[in-house]
PDB file of C-alpha atoms in Angstrom:
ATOM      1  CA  UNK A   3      39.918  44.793 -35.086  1.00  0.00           C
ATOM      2  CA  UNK A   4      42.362  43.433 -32.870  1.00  0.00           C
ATOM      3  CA  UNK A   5      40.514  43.608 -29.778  1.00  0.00           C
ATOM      4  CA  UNK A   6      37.745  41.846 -31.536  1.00  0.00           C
ATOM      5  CA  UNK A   7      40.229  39.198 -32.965  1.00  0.00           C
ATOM      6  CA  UNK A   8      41.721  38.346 -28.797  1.00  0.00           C
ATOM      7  CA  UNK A   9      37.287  38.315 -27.587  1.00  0.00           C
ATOM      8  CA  UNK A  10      36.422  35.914 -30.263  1.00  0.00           C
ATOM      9  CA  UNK A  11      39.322  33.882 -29.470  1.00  0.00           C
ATOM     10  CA  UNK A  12      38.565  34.488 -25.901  1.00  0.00           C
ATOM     11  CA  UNK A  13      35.413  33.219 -26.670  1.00  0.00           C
ATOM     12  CA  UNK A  14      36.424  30.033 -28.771  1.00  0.00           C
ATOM     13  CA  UNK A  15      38.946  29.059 -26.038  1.00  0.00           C
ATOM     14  CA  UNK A  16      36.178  29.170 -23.778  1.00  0.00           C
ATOM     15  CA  UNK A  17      33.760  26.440 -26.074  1.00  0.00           C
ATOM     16  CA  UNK A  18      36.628  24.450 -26.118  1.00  0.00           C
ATOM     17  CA  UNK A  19      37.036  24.427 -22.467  1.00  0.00           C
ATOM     18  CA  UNK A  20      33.632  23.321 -21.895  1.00  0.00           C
ATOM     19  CA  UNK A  21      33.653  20.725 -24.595  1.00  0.00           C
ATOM     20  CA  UNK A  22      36.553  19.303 -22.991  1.00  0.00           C
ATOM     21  CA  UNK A  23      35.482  19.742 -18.975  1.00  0.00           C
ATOM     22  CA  UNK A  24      31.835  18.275 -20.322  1.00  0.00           C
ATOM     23  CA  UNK A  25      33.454  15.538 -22.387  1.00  0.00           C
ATOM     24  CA  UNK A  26      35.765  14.387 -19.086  1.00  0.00           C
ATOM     25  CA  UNK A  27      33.187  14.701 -16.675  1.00  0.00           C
ATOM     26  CA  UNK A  28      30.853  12.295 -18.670  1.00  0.00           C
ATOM     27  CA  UNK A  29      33.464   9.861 -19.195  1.00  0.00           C
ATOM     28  CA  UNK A  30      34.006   9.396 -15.706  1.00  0.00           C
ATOM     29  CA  UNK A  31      30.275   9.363 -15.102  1.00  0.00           C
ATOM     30  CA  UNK A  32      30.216   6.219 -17.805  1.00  0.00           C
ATOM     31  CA  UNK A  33      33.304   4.787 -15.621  1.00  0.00           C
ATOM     32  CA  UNK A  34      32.097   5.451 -12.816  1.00  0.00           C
ATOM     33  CA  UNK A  35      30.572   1.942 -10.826  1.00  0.00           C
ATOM     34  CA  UNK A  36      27.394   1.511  -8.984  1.00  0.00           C
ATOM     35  CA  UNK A  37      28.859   1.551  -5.382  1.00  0.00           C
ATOM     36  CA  UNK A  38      25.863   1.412  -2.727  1.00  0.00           C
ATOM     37  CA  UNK A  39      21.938   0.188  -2.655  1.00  0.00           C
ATOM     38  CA  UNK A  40      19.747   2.427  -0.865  1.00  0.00           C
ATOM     39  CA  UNK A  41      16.182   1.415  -0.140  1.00  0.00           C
ATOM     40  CA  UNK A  42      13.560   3.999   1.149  1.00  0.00           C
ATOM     41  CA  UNK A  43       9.730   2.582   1.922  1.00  0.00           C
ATOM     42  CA  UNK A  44       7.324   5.399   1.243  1.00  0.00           C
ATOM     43  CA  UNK A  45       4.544   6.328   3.416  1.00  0.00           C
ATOM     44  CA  UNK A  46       4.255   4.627   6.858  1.00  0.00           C
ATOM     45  CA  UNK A  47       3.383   1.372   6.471  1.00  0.00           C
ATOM     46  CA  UNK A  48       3.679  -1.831   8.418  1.00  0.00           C
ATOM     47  CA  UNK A  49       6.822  -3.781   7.016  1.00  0.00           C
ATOM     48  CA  UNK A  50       4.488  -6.596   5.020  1.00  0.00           C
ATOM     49  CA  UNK A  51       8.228  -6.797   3.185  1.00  0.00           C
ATOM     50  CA  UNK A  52      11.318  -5.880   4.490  1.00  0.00           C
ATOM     51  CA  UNK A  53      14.483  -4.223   3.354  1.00  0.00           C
ATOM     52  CA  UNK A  54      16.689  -7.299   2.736  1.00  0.00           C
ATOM     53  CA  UNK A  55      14.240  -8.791   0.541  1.00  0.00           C
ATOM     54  CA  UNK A  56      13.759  -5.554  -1.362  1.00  0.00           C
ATOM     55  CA  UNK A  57      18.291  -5.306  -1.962  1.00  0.00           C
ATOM     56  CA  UNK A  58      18.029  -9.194  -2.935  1.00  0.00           C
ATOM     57  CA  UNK A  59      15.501  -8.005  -5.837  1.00  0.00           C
ATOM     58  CA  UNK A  60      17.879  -5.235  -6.699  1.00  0.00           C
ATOM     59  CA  UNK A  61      21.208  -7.234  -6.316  1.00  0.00           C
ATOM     60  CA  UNK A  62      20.227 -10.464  -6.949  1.00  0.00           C
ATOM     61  CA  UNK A  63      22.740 -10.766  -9.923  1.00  0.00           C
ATOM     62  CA  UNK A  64      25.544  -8.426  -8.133  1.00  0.00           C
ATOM     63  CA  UNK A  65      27.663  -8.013 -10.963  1.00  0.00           C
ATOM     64  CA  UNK A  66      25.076  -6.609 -13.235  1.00  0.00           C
ATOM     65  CA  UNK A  67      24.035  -3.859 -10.596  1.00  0.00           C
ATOM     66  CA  UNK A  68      27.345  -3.052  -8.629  1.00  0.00           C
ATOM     67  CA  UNK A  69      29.933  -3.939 -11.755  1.00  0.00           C
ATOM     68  CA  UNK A  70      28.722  -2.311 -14.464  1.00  0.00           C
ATOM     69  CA  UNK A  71      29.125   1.375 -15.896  1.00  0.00           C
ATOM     70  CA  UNK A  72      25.450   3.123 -15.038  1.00  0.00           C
ATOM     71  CA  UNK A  73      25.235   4.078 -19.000  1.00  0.00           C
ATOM     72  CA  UNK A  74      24.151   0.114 -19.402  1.00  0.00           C
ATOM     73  CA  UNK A  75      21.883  -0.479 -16.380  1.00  0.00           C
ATOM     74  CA  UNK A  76      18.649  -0.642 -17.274  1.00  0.00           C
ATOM     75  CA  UNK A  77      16.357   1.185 -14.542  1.00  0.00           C
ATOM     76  CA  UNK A  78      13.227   0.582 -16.047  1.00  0.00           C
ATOM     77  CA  UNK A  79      13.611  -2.976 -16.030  1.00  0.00           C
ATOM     78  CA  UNK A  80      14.815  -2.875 -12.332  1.00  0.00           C
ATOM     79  CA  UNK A  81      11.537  -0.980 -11.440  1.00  0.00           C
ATOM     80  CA  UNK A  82       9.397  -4.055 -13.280  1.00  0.00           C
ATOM     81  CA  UNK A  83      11.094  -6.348 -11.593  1.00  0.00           C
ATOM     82  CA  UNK A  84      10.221  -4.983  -7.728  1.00  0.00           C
ATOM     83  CA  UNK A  85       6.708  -4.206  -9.077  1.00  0.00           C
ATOM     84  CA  UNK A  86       6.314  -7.546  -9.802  1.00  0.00           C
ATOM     85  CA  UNK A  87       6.706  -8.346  -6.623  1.00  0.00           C
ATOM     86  CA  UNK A  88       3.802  -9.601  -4.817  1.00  0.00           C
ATOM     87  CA  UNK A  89       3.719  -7.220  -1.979  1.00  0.00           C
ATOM     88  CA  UNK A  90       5.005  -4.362  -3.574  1.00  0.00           C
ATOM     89  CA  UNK A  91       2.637  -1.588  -5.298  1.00  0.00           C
ATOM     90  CA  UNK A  92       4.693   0.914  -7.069  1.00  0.00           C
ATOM     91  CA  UNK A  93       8.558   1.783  -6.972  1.00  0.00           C
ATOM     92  CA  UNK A  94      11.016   4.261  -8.699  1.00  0.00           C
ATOM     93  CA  UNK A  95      14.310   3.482  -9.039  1.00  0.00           C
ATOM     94  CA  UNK A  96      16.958   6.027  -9.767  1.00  0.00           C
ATOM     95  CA  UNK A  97      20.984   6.512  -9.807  1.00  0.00           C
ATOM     96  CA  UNK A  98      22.673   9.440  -8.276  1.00  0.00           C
ATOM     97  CA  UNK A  99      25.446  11.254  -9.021  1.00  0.00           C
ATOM     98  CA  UNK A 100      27.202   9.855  -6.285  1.00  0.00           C
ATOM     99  CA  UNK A 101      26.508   6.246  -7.970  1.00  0.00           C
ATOM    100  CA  UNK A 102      24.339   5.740  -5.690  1.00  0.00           C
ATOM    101  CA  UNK A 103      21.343   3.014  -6.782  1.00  0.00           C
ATOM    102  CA  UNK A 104      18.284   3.914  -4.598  1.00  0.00           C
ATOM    103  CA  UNK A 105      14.757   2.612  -4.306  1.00  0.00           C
ATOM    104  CA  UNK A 106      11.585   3.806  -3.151  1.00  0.00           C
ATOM    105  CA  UNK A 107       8.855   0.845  -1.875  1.00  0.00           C
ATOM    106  CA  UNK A 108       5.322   2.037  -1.426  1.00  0.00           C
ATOM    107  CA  UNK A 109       3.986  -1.616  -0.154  1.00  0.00           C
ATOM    108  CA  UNK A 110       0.398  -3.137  -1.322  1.00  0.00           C
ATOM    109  CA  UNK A 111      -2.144  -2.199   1.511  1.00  0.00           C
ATOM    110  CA  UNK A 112      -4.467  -5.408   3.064  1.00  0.00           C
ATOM    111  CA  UNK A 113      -7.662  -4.138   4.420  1.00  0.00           C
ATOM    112  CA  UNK A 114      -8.693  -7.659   4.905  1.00  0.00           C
ATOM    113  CA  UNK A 115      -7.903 -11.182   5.823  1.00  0.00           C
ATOM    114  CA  UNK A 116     -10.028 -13.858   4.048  1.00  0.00           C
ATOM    115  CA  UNK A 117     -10.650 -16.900   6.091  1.00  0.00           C
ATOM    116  CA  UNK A 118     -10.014 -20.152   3.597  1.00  0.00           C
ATOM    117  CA  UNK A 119      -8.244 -23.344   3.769  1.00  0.00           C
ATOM    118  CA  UNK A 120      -4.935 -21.379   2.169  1.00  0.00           C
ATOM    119  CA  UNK A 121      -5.640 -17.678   3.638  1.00  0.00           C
ATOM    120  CA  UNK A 122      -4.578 -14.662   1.952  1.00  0.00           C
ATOM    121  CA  UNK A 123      -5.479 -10.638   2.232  1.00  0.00           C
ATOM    122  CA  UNK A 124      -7.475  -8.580  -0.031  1.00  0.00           C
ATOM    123  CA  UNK A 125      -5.976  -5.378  -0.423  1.00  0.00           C
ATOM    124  CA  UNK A 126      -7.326  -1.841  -1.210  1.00  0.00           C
ATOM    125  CA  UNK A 127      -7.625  -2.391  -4.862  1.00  0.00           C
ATOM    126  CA  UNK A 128      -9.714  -4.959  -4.537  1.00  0.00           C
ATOM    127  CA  UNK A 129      -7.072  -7.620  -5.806  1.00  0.00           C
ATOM    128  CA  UNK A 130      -5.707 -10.861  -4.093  1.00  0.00           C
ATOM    129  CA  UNK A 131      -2.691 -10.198  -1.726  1.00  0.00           C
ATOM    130  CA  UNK A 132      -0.644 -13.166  -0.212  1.00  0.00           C
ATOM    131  CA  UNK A 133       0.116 -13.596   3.451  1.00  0.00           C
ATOM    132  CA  UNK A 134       3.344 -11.797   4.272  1.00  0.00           C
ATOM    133  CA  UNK A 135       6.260 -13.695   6.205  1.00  0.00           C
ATOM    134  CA  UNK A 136       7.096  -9.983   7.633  1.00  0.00           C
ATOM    135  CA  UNK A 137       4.502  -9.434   8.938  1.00  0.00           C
ATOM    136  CA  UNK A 138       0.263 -10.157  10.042  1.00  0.00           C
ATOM    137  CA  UNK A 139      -1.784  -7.658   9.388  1.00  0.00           C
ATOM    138  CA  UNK A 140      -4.415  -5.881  11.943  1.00  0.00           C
ATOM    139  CA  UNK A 141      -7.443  -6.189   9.462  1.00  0.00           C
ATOM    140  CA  UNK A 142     -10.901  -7.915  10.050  1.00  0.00           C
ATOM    141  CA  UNK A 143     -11.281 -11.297   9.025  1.00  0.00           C
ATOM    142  CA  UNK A 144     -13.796 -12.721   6.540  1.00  0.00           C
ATOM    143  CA  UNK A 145     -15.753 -15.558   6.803  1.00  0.00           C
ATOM    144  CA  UNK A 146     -17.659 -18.022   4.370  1.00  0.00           C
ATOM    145  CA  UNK A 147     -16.880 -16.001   1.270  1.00  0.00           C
ATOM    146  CA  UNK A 148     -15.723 -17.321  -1.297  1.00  0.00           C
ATOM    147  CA  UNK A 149     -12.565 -15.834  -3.926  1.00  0.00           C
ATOM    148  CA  UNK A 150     -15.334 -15.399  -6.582  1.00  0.00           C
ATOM    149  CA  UNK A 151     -17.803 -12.803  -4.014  1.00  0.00           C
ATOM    150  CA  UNK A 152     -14.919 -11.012  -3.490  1.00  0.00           C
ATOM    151  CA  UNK A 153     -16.362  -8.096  -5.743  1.00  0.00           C
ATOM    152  CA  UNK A 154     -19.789  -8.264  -3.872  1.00  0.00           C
ATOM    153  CA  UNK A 155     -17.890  -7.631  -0.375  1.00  0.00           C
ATOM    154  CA  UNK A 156     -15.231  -5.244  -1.079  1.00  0.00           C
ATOM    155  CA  UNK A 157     -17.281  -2.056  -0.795  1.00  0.00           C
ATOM    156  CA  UNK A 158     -17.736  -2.932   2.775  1.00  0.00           C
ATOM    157  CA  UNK A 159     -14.800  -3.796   3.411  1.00  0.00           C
ATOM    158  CA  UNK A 160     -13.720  -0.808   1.853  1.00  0.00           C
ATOM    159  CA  UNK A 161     -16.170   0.888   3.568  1.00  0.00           C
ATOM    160  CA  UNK A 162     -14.496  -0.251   7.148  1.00  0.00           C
ATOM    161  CA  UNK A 163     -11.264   0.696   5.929  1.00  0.00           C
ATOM    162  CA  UNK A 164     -11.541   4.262   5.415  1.00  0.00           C
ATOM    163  CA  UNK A 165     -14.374   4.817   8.818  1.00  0.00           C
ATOM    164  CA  UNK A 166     -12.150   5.209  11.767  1.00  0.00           C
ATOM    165  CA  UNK A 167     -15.238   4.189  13.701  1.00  0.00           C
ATOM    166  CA  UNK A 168     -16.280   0.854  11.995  1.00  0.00           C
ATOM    167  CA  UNK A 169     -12.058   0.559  11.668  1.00  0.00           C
ATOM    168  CA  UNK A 170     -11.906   0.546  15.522  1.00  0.00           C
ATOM    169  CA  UNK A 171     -14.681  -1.640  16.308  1.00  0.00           C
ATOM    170  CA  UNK A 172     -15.181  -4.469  13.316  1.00  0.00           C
ATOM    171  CA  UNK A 173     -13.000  -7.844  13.770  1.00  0.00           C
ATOM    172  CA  UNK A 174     -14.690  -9.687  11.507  1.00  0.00           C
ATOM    173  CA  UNK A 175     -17.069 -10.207   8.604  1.00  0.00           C
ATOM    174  CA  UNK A 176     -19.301 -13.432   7.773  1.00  0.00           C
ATOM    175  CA  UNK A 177     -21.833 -14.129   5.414  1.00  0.00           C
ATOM    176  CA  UNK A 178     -24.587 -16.069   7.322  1.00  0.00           C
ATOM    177  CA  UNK A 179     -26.780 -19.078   6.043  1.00  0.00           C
ATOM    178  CA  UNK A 180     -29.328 -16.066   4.473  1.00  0.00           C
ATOM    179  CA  UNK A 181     -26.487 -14.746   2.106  1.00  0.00           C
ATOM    180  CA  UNK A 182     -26.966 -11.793   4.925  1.00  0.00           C
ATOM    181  CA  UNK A 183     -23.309  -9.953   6.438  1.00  0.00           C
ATOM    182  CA  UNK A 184     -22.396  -9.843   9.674  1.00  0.00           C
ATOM    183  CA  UNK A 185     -20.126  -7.801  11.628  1.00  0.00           C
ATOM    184  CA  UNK A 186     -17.931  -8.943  14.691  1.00  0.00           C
ATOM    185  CA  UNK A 187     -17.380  -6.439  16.981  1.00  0.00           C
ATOM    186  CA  UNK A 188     -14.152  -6.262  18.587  1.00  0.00           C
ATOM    187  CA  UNK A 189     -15.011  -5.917  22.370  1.00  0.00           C
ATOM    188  CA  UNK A 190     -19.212  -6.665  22.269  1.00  0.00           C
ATOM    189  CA  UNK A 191     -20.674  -9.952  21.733  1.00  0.00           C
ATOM    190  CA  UNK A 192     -23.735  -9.161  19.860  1.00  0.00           C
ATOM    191  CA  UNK A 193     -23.984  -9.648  15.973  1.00  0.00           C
ATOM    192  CA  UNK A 194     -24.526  -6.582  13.803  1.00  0.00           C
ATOM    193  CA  UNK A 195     -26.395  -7.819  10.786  1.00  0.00           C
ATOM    194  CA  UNK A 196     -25.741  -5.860   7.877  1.00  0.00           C
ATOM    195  CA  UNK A 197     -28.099  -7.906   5.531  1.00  0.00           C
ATOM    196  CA  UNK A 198     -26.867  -7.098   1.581  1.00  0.00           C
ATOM    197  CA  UNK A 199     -23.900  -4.520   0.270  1.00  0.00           C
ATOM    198  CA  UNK A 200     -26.178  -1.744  -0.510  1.00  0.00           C
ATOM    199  CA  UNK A 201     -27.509   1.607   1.593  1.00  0.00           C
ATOM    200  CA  UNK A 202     -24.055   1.529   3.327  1.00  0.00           C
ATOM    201  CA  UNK A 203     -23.568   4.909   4.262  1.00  0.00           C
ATOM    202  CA  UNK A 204     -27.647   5.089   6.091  1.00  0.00           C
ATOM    203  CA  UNK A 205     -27.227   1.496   7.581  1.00  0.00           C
ATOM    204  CA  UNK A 206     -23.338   2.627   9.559  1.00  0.00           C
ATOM    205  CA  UNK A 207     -24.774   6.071  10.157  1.00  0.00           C
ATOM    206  CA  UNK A 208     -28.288   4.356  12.126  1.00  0.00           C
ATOM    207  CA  UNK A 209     -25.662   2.074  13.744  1.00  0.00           C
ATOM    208  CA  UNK A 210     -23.486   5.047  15.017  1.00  0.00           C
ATOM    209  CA  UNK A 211     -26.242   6.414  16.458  1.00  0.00           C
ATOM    210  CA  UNK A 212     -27.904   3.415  18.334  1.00  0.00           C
ATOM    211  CA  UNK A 213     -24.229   2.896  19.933  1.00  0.00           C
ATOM    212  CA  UNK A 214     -23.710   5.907  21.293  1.00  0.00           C
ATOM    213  CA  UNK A 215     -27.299   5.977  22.726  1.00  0.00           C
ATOM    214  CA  UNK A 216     -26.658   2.210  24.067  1.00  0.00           C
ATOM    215  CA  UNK A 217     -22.945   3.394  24.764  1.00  0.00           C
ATOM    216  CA  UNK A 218     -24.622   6.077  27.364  1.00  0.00           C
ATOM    217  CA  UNK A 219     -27.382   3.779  28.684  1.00  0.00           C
ATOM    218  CA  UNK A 220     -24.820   1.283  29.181  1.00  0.00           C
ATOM    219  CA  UNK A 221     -26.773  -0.579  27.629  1.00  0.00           C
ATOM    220  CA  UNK A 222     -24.690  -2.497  24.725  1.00  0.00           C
ATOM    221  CA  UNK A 223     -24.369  -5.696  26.741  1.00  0.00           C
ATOM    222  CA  UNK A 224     -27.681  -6.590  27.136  1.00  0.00           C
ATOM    223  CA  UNK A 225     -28.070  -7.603  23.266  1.00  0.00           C
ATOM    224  CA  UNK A 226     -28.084 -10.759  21.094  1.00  0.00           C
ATOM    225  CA  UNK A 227     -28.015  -9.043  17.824  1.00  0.00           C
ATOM    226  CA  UNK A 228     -28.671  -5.952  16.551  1.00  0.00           C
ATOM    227  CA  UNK A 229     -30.087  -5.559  12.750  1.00  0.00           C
ATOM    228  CA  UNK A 230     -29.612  -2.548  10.135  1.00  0.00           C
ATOM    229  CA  UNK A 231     -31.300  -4.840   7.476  1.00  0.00           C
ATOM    230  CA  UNK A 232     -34.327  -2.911   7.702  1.00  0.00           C
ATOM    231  CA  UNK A 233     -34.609   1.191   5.655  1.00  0.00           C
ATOM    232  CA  UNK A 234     -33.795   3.519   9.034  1.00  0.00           C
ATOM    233  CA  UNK A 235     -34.475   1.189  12.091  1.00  0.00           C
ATOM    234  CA  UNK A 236     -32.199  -0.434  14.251  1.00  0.00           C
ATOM    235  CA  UNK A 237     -33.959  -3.708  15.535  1.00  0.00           C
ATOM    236  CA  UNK A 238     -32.706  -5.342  18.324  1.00  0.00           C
ATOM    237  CA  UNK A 239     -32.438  -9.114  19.928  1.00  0.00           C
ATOM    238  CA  UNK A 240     -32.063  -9.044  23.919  1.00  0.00           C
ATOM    239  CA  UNK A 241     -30.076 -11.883  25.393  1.00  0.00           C
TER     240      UNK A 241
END
């Protein structure tokens, strides 16, 4: 009985213990202040917004982020607030133990630069992107569309996003006087006429395949324009 009397005391002391140790530690952790801002951009991206702007979001009223016990910051507001942000896509936001506040950016992604009288991106949603101060995007531009055929251009533009061939080679994208696209080429002069959105995948394969032929004739400077309007012909316009 006795021995059974000292291991349930043993065991009771023990509770206690932890009650106590678990009971200190999360005081302190209440105490404990938010001493550092850490910001960490996801994926490689070019820097359409940069690192200072990104701690001004999160410290922009400095006593509420780095004055404050964590138990009373609210992290899910924190994260609405950067995803508001115009150039910014998603973010997490998250404390460590260390009271540490950290970030991580994954930025909007342009895949296009629309030519108007105030300029701005589309990005690969679909969705209106402003210009960044950061930084200009390498995208093609697009010409004599307006915001409202947006959704008629995207899957091209799409479309010359995700080829690493047309992603090389296309500068630009207008829509002539016959509601027809054209692509700018970055180093020939020629004009690839697209004609409408539709058929995509036939009209870039045909192309691929009449530039490398022309590519090994060396014969790509000799045309005006070359046309993948028509169902599996490439016509061409000498100069």
């Amino acid at each position: 009985m006795k021995n059974k009397f000292f291991t349930y005391l043993k065991i009771s002391a023990l509770l206690v213990g932890v009650i106590i140790l678990f009971a200190f530690t999360n005081k302190r952790n209440e105490q404990r202040k938010i001493n550092k801002v850490l910001v960490e951009f996801i994926e490689e991206q070019d820097p359409y917004i940069n690192e200072i702007t990104v701690n001004k979001l999160l410290i922009q009223n400095r006593n509420r982020v780095t004055s404050v016990g964590k138990e009373i910051l609210v992290l899910n507001t924190v994260e609405k607030e950067l995803d508001a942000h115009e150039m910014i896509e998603h973010s997490d936001v998250y404390l460590t133990v260390n009271g540490e506040l950290r970030a991580k950016i994954k930025q909007r992604t342009p895949i296009a630069r629309m030519d108007a009288v105030a300029p701005f991106y589309i990005d690969v949603t679909g969705n209106i992107m402003p210009l960044s101060d950061s930084y200009s995007a390498h995208v093609p531009i697009v010409s004599n569309v307006s915001e409202r055929e947006i959704s008629n251009v995207f899957p091209l533009l799409k479309k010359i996003q995700e080829d690493e061939f047309l992603k090389k080679h296309v500068v630009g994208v207008d829509l002539n006087a016959d509601n027809d696209y054209e692509l700018d080429l970055r180093v020939y002069t020629f004009k690839v006429v697209l004609g409408k959105v539709e058929n995509l995948n036939s009209k870039i394969r045909n192309f691929k395949a009449f530039y490398q032929k022309a590519l090994k004739d060396k014969s790509l400077d000799a045309y005006k324009k070359v046309s993948l309007q028509f169902s599996n012909q490439v016509v061409c316009t000498i100069k």
